[in-house]
Coordinates of N, CA and C in Angstrom, one line a residue:
T1 N 53.2 26.2 19.3 CA 54.4 26.1 20.3 C 54.1 25.1 21.4
W2 N 55.1 24.7 22.2 CA 54.9 24.0 23.3 C 54.0 24.7 24.3
Y3 N 54.3 25.8 24.4 CA 53.6 26.8 25.4 C 52.1 26.7 25.1
E4 N 51.8 26.9 23.8 CA 50.3 26.8 23.2 C 49.8 25.4 23.6
L5 N 50.5 24.4 23.4 CA 49.9 23.0 23.7 C 49.7 22.9 25.3
A6 N 50.6 23.3 26.1 CA 50.4 23.2 27.5 C 49.2 24.2 28.1
A7 N 49.1 25.3 27.4 CA 48.0 26.1 27.9 C 46.6 25.7 27.5
K8 N 46.6 25.0 26.3 CA 45.4 24.4 25.8 C 45.1 23.1 26.7
A9 N 46.0 22.3 27.0 CA 45.7 21.1 27.9 C 45.3 21.5 29.2
L10 N 45.9 22.6 29.8 CA 45.5 23.1 31.1 C 43.9 23.6 31.0
E11 N 43.7 24.3 30.0 CA 42.4 24.9 29.7 C 41.3 23.8 29.7
Y12 N 41.6 22.8 28.9 CA 40.5 21.7 28.7 C 40.5 20.9 29.9
A13 N 41.6 20.9 30.8 CA 41.4 20.1 32.0 C 40.8 20.9 33.0
G14 N 40.4 22.1 32.8 CA 39.6 23.0 33.8 C 40.7 23.6 34.8
M15 N 41.9 23.6 34.2 CA 42.9 24.2 35.1 C 43.6 25.5 34.6
G16 N 42.9 26.3 33.7 CA 43.3 27.3 33.0 C 43.8 28.5 33.9
N17 N 43.5 28.4 35.1 CA 44.0 29.4 36.2 C 45.4 29.3 36.5
I18 N 46.0 28.1 36.1 CA 47.4 27.8 36.5 C 48.2 28.6 35.5
L19 N 49.0 29.5 36.0 CA 49.8 30.3 35.2 C 51.1 29.6 34.7
I20 N 51.5 29.7 33.5 CA 52.6 29.1 32.8 C 53.2 30.3 32.0
A21 N 54.5 30.1 31.7 CA 55.2 31.3 31.0 C 56.0 30.7 29.8
P22 N 55.8 31.2 28.5 CA 56.6 30.6 27.5 C 58.1 31.1 27.6
V23 N 58.8 30.1 27.3 CA 60.4 30.3 27.3 C 60.9 30.0 25.9
S24 N 62.0 30.5 25.7 CA 62.7 30.2 24.5 C 63.6 29.1 24.5
T25 N 64.1 28.4 23.4 CA 64.7 27.3 23.3 C 66.0 27.4 24.2
L26 N 66.7 28.7 24.1 CA 67.9 28.9 24.9 C 67.5 28.7 26.4
E27 N 66.5 29.2 26.8 CA 66.1 29.0 28.2 C 65.8 27.8 28.7
F28 N 65.4 26.9 27.8 CA 64.9 25.5 28.2 C 65.5 24.7 27.1
P29 N 66.9 24.4 27.4 CA 67.7 23.5 26.6 C 67.2 22.0 26.7
R30 N 67.3 21.3 25.7 CA 66.9 19.9 25.6 C 68.2 19.0 25.2
P31 N 68.1 17.9 25.5 CA 69.4 17.0 25.3 C 69.7 16.9 23.8
A32 N 68.7 16.7 22.9 CA 69.0 16.7 21.5 C 68.5 18.0 20.9
P33 N 69.2 18.4 19.9 CA 68.9 19.6 19.0 C 67.4 19.5 18.5
R34 N 66.8 20.6 18.4 CA 65.4 20.6 17.8 C 65.4 21.5 16.6
P35 N 64.6 21.2 15.6 CA 64.6 22.1 14.5 C 63.8 23.5 14.9
A36 N 64.1 24.6 14.2 CA 63.6 25.8 14.6 C 62.2 25.9 14.1
N37 N 61.7 25.2 13.1 CA 60.4 25.1 12.6 C 60.0 23.8 12.3
S38 N 59.1 23.0 13.0 CA 58.8 21.7 12.7 C 57.2 21.5 12.7
V39 N 56.8 22.4 11.8 CA 55.2 22.3 11.5 C 54.8 21.0 10.9
L40 N 53.7 20.5 11.4 CA 53.2 19.3 10.8 C 52.3 19.7 9.6
A41 N 52.6 19.1 8.3 CA 51.9 19.5 7.2 C 51.1 18.3 6.7
N42 N 49.9 18.5 6.0 CA 49.0 17.5 5.5 C 49.4 17.1 4.1
A43 N 50.3 17.7 3.4 CA 50.7 17.5 2.1 C 50.7 16.0 1.7
R44 N 51.4 15.2 2.4 CA 51.7 13.9 2.1 C 50.5 13.1 2.3
L45 N 49.8 13.4 3.3 CA 48.6 12.6 3.6 C 47.6 12.7 2.3
E46 N 47.4 14.1 1.9 CA 46.5 14.3 0.8 C 46.9 13.7 -0.5
K47 N 48.4 13.6 -0.7 CA 49.1 12.8 -1.8 C 48.7 11.5 -1.9
D48 N 48.6 10.9 -0.6 CA 48.4 9.4 -0.5 C 47.0 9.1 -0.4
G49 N 46.1 10.0 -0.5 CA 44.5 9.9 -0.5 C 44.0 9.7 0.8
L50 N 44.6 10.2 1.9 CA 44.2 10.0 3.2 C 43.6 11.4 3.8
P51 N 42.7 11.3 4.7 CA 42.2 12.5 5.1 C 43.1 13.3 5.9
P52 N 42.9 14.6 5.9 CA 44.0 15.5 6.7 C 43.9 15.3 8.2
M53 N 44.9 15.7 8.8 CA 44.8 15.6 10.3 C 43.8 16.5 10.8
R54 N 43.3 16.3 11.9 CA 42.3 17.3 12.5 C 43.2 18.4 13.2
P55 N 42.5 19.6 13.6 CA 43.3 20.6 14.2 C 43.9 20.1 15.6
W56 N 45.0 20.5 15.9 CA 45.8 20.0 17.0 C 44.9 20.3 18.3
Q57 N 44.3 21.4 18.3 CA 43.6 21.7 19.5 C 42.4 20.7 19.7
E58 N 41.8 20.3 18.7 CA 40.8 19.2 18.8 C 41.5 17.9 19.3
A59 N 42.5 17.6 18.9 CA 43.2 16.3 19.4 C 43.7 16.5 20.9
V60 N 44.1 17.5 21.2 CA 44.5 17.8 22.6 C 43.3 17.8 23.5
K61 N 42.2 18.4 23.1 CA 41.0 18.2 23.9 C 40.5 16.8 24.1
D62 N 40.5 16.1 23.0 CA 40.2 14.7 23.1 C 41.0 13.9 24.0
Y63 N 42.3 14.1 23.8 CA 43.3 13.5 24.7 C 43.2 13.7 26.2
V64 N 43.0 15.0 26.5 CA 42.8 15.4 27.8 C 41.5 14.8 28.4
E65 N 40.4 14.9 27.7 CA 39.1 14.4 28.2 C 39.0 12.9 28.3
N66 N 39.8 12.1 27.4 CA 39.7 10.8 27.4 C 40.8 9.9 28.1
H67 N 41.9 10.6 28.3 CA 43.0 10.0 29.0 C 43.6 10.6 30.2
L68 N 43.3 11.9 30.4 CA 43.8 12.6 31.6 C 42.9 12.9 32.7
L69 N 41.7 13.3 32.3 CA 40.7 13.7 33.2 C 40.4 12.7 34.2
P70 N 40.0 11.4 33.8 CA 39.8 10.4 34.8 C 40.9 10.2 35.9
V71 N 42.1 10.5 35.6 CA 43.2 10.4 36.5 C 43.4 11.6 37.3
I72 N 43.0 12.8 36.9 CA 43.1 14.1 37.6 C 42.2 14.1 38.8

């Protein structure tokens, strides 16, 4: 969820003490409709002979450490 992404990014940035709260789509409307389930799958990558995506948590940690932390 977007909540899990934000919580992990704060954790990896050393700001895990900042409280955030999950909200439903109804509580946080967006300009464009979003699908109820938009899970990223690796099936097409495997079919095309490409390596699977790494876990999202690893990618978030890498992004925070290499792109955000020098700025914070």
